[in-house]
PDB file of C-alpha atoms and ligand atoms in Angstrom:
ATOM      1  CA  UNK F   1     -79.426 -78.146-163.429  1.00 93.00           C
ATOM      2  CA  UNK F   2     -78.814 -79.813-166.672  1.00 97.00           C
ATOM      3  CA  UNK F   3     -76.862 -77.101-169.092  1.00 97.00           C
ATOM      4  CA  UNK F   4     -79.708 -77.884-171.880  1.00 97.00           C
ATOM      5  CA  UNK F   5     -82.593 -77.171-169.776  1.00 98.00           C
ATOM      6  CA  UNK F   6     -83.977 -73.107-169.450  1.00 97.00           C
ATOM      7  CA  UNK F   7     -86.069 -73.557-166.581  1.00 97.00           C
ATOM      8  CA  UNK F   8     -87.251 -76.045-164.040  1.00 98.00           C
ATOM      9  CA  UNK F   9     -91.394 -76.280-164.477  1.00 98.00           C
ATOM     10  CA  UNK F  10     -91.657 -79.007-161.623  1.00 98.00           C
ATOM     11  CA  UNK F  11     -89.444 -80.038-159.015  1.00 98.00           C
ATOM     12  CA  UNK F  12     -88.302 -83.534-157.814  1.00 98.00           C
ATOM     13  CA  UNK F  13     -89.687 -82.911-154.811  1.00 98.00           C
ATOM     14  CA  UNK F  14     -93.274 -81.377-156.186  1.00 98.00           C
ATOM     15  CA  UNK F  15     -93.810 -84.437-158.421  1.00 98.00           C
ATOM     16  CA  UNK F  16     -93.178 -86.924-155.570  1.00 98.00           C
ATOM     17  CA  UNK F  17     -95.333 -84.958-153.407  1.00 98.00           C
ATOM     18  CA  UNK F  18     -97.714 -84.711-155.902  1.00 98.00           C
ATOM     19  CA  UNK F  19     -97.696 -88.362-156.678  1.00 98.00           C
ATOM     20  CA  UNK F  20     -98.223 -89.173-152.812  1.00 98.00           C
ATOM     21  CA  UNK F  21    -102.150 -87.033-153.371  1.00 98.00           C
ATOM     22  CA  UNK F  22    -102.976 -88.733-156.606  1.00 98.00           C
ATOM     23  CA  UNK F  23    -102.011 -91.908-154.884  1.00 98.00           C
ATOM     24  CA  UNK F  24    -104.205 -91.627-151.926  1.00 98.00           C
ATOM     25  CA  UNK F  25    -107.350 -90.371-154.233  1.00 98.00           C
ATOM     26  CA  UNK F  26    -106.737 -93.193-156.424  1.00 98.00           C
ATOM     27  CA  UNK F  27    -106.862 -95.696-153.501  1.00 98.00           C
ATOM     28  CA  UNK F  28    -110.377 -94.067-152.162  1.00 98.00           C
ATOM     29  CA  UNK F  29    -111.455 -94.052-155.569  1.00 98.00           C
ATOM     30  CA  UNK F  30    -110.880 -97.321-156.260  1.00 98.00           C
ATOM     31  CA  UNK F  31    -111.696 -98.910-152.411  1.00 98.00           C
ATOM     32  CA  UNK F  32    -112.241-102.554-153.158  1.00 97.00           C
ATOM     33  CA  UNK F  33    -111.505-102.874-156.692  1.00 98.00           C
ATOM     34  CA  UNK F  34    -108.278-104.517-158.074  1.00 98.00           C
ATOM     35  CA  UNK F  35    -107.375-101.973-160.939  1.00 98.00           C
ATOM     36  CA  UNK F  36    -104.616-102.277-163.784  1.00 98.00           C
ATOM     37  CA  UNK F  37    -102.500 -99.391-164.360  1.00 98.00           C
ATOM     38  CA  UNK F  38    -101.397 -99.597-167.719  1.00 98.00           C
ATOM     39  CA  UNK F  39     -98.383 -97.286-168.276  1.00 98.00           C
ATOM     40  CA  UNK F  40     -97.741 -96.026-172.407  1.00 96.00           C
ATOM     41  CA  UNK F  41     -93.819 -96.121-173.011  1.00 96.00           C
ATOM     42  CA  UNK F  42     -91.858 -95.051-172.325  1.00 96.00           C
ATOM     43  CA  UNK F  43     -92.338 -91.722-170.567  1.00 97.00           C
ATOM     44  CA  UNK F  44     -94.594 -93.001-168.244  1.00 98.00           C
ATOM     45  CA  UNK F  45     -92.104 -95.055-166.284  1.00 98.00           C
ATOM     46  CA  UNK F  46     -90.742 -92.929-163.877  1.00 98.00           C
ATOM     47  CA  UNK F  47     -94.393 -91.398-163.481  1.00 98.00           C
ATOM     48  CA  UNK F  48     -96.027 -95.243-163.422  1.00 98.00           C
ATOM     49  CA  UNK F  49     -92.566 -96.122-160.592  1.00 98.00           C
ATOM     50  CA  UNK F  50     -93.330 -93.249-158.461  1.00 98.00           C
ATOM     51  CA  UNK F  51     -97.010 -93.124-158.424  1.00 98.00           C
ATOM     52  CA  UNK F  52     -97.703 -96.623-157.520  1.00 98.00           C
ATOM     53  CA  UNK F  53     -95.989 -96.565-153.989  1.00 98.00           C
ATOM     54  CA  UNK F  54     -98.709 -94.361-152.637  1.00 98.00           C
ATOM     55  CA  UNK F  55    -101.339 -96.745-154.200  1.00 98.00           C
ATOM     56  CA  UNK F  56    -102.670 -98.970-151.453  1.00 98.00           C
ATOM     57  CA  UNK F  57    -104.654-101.641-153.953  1.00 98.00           C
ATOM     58  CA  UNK F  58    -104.110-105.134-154.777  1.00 98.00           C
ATOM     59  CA  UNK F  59    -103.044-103.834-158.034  1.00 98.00           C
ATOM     60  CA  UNK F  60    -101.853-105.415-161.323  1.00 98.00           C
ATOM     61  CA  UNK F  61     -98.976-103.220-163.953  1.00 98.00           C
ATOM     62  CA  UNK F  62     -98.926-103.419-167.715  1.00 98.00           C
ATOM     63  CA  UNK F  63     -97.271-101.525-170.611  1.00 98.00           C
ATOM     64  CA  UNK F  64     -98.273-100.809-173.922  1.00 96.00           C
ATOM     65  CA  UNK F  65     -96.123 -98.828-176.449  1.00 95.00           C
ATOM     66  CA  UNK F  66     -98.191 -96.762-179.084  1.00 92.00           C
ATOM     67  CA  UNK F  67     -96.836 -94.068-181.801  1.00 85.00           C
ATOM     68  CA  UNK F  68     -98.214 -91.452-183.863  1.00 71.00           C
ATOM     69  CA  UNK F  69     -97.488 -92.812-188.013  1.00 60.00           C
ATOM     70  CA  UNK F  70     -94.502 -90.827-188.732  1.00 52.00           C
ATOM     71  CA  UNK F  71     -94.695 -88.607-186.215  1.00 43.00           C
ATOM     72  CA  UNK F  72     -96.087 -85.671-187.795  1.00 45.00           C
ATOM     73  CA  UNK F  73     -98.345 -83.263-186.165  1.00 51.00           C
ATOM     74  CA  UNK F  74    -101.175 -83.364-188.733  1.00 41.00           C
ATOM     75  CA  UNK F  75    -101.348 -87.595-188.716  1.00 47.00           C
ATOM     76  CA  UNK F  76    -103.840 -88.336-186.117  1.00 53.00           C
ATOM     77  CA  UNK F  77    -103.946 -92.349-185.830  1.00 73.00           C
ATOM     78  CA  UNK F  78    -101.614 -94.187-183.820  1.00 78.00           C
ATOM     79  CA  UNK F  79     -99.928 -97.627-184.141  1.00 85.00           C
ATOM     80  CA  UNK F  80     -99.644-100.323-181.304  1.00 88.00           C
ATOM     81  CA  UNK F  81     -96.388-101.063-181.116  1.00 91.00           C
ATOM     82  CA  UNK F  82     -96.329-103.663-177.863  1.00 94.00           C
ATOM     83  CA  UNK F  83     -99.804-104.765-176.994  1.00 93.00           C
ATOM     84  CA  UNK F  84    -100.683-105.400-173.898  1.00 96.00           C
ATOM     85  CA  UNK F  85     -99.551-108.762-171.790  1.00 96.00           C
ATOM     86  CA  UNK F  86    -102.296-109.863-170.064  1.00 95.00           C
ATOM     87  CA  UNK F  87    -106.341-109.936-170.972  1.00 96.00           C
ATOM     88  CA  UNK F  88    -108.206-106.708-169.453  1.00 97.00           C
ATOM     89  CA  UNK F  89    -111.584-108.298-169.723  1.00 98.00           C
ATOM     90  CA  UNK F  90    -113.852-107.025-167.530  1.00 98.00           C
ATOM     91  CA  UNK F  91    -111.197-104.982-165.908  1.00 98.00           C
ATOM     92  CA  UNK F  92    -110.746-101.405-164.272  1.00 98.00           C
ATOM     93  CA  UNK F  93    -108.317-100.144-165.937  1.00 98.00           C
ATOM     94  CA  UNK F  94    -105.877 -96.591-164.819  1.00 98.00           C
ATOM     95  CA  UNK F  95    -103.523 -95.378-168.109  1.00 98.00           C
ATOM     96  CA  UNK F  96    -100.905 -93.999-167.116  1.00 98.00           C
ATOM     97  CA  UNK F  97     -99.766 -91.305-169.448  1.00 97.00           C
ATOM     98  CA  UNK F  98     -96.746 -88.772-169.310  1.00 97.00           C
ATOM     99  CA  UNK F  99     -98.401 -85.771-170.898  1.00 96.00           C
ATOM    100  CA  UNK F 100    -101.744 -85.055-172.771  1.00 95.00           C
ATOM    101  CA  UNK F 101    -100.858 -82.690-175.624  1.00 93.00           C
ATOM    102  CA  UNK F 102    -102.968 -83.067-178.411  1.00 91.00           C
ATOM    103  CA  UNK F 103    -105.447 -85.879-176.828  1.00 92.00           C
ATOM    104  CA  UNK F 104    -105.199 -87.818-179.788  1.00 88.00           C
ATOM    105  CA  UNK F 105    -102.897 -90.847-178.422  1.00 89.00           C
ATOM    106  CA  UNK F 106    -105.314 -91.040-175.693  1.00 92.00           C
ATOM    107  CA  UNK F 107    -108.333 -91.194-177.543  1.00 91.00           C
ATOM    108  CA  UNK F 108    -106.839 -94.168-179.478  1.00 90.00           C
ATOM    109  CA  UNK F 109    -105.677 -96.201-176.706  1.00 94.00           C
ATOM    110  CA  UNK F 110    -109.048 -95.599-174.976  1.00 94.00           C
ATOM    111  CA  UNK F 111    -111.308 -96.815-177.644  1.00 92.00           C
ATOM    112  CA  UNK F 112    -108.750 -99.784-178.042  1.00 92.00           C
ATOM    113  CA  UNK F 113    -108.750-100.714-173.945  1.00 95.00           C
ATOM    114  CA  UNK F 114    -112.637-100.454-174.604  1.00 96.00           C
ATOM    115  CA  UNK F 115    -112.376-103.195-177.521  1.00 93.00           C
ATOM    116  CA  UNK F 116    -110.205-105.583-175.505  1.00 94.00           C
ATOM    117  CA  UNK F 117    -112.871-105.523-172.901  1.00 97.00           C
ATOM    118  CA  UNK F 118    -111.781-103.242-170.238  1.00 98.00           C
ATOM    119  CA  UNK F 119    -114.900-102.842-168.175  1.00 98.00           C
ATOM    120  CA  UNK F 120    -113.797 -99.329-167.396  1.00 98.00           C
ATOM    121  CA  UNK F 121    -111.041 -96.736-168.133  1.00 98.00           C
ATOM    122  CA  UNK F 122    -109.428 -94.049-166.557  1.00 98.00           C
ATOM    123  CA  UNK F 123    -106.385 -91.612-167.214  1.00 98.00           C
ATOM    124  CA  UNK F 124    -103.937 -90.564-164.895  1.00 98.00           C
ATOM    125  CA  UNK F 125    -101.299 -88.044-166.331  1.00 98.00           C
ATOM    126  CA  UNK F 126     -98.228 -86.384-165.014  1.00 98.00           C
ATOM    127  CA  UNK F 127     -98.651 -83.377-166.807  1.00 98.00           C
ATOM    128  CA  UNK F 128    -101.456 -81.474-168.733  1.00 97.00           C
ATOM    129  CA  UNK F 129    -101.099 -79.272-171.587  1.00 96.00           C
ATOM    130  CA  UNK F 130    -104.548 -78.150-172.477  1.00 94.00           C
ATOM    131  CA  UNK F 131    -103.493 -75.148-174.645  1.00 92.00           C
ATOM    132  CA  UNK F 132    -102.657 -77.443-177.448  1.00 88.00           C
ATOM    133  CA  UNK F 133    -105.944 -79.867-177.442  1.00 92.00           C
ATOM    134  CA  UNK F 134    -107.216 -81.266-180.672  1.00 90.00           C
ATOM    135  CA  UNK F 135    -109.452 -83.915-179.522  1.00 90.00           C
ATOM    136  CA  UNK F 136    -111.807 -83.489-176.795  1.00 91.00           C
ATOM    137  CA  UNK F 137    -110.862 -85.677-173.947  1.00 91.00           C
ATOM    138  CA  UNK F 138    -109.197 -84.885-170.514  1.00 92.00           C
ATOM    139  CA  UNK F 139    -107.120 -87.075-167.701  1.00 96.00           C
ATOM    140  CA  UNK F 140    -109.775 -87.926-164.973  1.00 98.00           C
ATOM    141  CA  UNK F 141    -106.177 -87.106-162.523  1.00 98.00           C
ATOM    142  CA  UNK F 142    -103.923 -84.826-163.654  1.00 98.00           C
ATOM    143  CA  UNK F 143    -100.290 -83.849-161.734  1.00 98.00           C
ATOM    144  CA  UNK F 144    -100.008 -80.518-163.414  1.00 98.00           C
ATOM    145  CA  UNK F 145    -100.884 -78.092-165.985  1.00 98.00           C
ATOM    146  CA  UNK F 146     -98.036 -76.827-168.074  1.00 97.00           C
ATOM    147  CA  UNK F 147     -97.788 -73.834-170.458  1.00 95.00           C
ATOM    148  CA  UNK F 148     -97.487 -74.550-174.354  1.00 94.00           C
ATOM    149  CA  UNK F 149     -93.763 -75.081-174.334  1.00 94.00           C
ATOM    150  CA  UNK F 150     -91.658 -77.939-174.998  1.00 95.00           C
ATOM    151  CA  UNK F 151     -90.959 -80.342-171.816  1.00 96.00           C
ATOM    152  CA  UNK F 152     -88.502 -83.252-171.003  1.00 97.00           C
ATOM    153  CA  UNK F 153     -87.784 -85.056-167.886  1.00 98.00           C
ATOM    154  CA  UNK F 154     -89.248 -87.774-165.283  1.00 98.00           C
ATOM    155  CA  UNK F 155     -89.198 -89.980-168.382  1.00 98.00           C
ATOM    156  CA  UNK F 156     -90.422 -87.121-171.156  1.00 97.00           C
ATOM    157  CA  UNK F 157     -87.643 -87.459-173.874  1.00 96.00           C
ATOM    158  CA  UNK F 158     -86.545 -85.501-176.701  1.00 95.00           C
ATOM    159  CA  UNK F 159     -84.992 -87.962-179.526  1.00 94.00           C
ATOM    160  CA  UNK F 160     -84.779 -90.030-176.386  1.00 95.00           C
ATOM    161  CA  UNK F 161     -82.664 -87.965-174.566  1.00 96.00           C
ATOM    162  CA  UNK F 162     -83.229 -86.387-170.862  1.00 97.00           C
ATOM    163  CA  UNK F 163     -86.084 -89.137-169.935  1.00 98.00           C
ATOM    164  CA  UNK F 164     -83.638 -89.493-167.116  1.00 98.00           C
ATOM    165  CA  UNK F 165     -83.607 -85.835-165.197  1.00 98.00           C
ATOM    166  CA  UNK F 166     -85.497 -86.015-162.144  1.00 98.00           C
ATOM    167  CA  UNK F 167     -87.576 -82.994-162.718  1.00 98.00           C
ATOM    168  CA  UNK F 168     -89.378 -81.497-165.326  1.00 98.00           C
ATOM    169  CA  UNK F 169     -88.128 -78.752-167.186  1.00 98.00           C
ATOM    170  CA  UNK F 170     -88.221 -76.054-170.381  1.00 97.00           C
ATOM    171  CA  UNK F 171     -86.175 -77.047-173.168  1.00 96.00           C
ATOM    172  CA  UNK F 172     -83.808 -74.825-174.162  1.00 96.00           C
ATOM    173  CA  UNK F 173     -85.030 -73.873-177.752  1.00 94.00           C
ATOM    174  CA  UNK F 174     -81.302 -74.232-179.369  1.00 94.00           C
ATOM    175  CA  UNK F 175     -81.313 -77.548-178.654  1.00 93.00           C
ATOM    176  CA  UNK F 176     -84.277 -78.527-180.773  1.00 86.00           C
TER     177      UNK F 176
HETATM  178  P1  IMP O 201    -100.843 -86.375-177.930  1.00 71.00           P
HETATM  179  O1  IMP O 201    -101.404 -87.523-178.689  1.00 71.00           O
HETATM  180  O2  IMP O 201    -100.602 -85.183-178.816  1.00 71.00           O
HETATM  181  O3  IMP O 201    -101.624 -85.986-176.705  1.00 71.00           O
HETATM  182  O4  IMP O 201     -99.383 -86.826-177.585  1.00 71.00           O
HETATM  183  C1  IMP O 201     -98.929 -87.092-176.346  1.00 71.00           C
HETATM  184  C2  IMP O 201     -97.510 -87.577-176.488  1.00 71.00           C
HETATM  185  O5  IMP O 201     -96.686 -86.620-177.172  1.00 71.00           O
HETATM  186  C3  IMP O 201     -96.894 -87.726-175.114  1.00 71.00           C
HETATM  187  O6  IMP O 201     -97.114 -89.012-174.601  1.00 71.00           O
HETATM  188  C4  IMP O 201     -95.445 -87.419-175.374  1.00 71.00           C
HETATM  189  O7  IMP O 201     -94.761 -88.604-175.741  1.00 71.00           O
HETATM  190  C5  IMP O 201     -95.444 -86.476-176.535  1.00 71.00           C
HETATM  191  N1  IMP O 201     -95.294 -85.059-176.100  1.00 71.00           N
HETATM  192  C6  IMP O 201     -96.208 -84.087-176.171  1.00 71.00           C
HETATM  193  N2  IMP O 201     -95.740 -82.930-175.685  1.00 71.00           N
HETATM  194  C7  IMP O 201     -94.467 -83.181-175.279  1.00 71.00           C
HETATM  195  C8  IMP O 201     -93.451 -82.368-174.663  1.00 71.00           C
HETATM  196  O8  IMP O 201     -93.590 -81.171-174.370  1.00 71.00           O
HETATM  197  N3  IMP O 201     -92.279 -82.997-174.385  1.00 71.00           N
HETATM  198  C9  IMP O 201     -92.064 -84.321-174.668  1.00 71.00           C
HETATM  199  N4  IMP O 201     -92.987 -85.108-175.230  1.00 71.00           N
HETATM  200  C10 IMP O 201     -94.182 -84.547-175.541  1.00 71.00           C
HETATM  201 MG1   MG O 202     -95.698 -90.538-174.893  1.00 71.00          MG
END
């Protein structure tokens, strides 16, 4: 275990396992439809890399990278820093998200999916933490809930740092 981290929330082998179930629901759930996941960067890469093996769809990837102006807790608008690539008109479209803390990013992105024409929109996110919910709005598929504590790892950073453990774990709180 990395010396930084104080506890291991979710295991390699957990998330992968869990990614195999949200996989297969997403393919019933989506039977005969040719979705886009759109993953936000970057912590949803690992989540977006893993997840989409176990989705059998003639699907289509895209990225978007969104932050919070300045960063702050109380600022509740978000910028668009990479737009999407392609059109989404008239599309189904699966956001991929790392974590849902506050709800706010997602509520943004949403509403701005809806104005590029996405025909519909759903949320699939690694991990949950509903203890610290500001806006109303909840994943439709969530991997799991975590307590209100500061997480990094499978692509969750902090200052950019430990996206790249393979599990998800506690922070130690001297290091932030
Ligand atoms: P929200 O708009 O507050 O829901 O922000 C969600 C974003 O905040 C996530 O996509 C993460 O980038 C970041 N975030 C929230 N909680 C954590 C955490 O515990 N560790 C790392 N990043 C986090
Ligand atoms: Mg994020």
């Amino acid at each position: 275990m990395h010396p930084d981290i104080q506890e291991i929330l979710v295991s390699e082998k957990a998330i992968i396992a869990r990614c195999e179930e949200l996989g297969k629901k997403i393919t019933k759930d989506y039977e005969g439809k040719k979705p886009i996941l759109v993953a936000l960067l970057k912590g949803s890469v690992p989540f977006m890399a893993e997840l989409m093996k176990y989705i059998d769809l003639d699907l289509e990837i895209d990225f978007m990278d969104v932050s919070s102006y300045d960063g702050t807790e109380s600022v509740g608008d978000v910028r668009i820093n990479k737009d999407l690539s392609n059109s989404v008109q008239d599309d189904d479209i699966i956001l991929v998200e790392d974590i849902v803390d506050t709800g706010r990013t997602l509520k943004r992105v949403i509403e701005f999916l809806y104005q590029k024409g996405a025909k519909s929109v759903k949320v699939v996110s690694l991990l949950d933490k509903p203890d610290r919910r500001v806006v109303k709005i909840d994943a439709d598929y969530v991997g799991f809930k975590v307590p209100n504590e500061f997480v990094v790892g499978f692509g969750l950073d902090y200052n950019q740092r430990y996206r790249n453990l393979p599990y998800v774990g506690i922070l130690k709180r001297e290091c932030y």
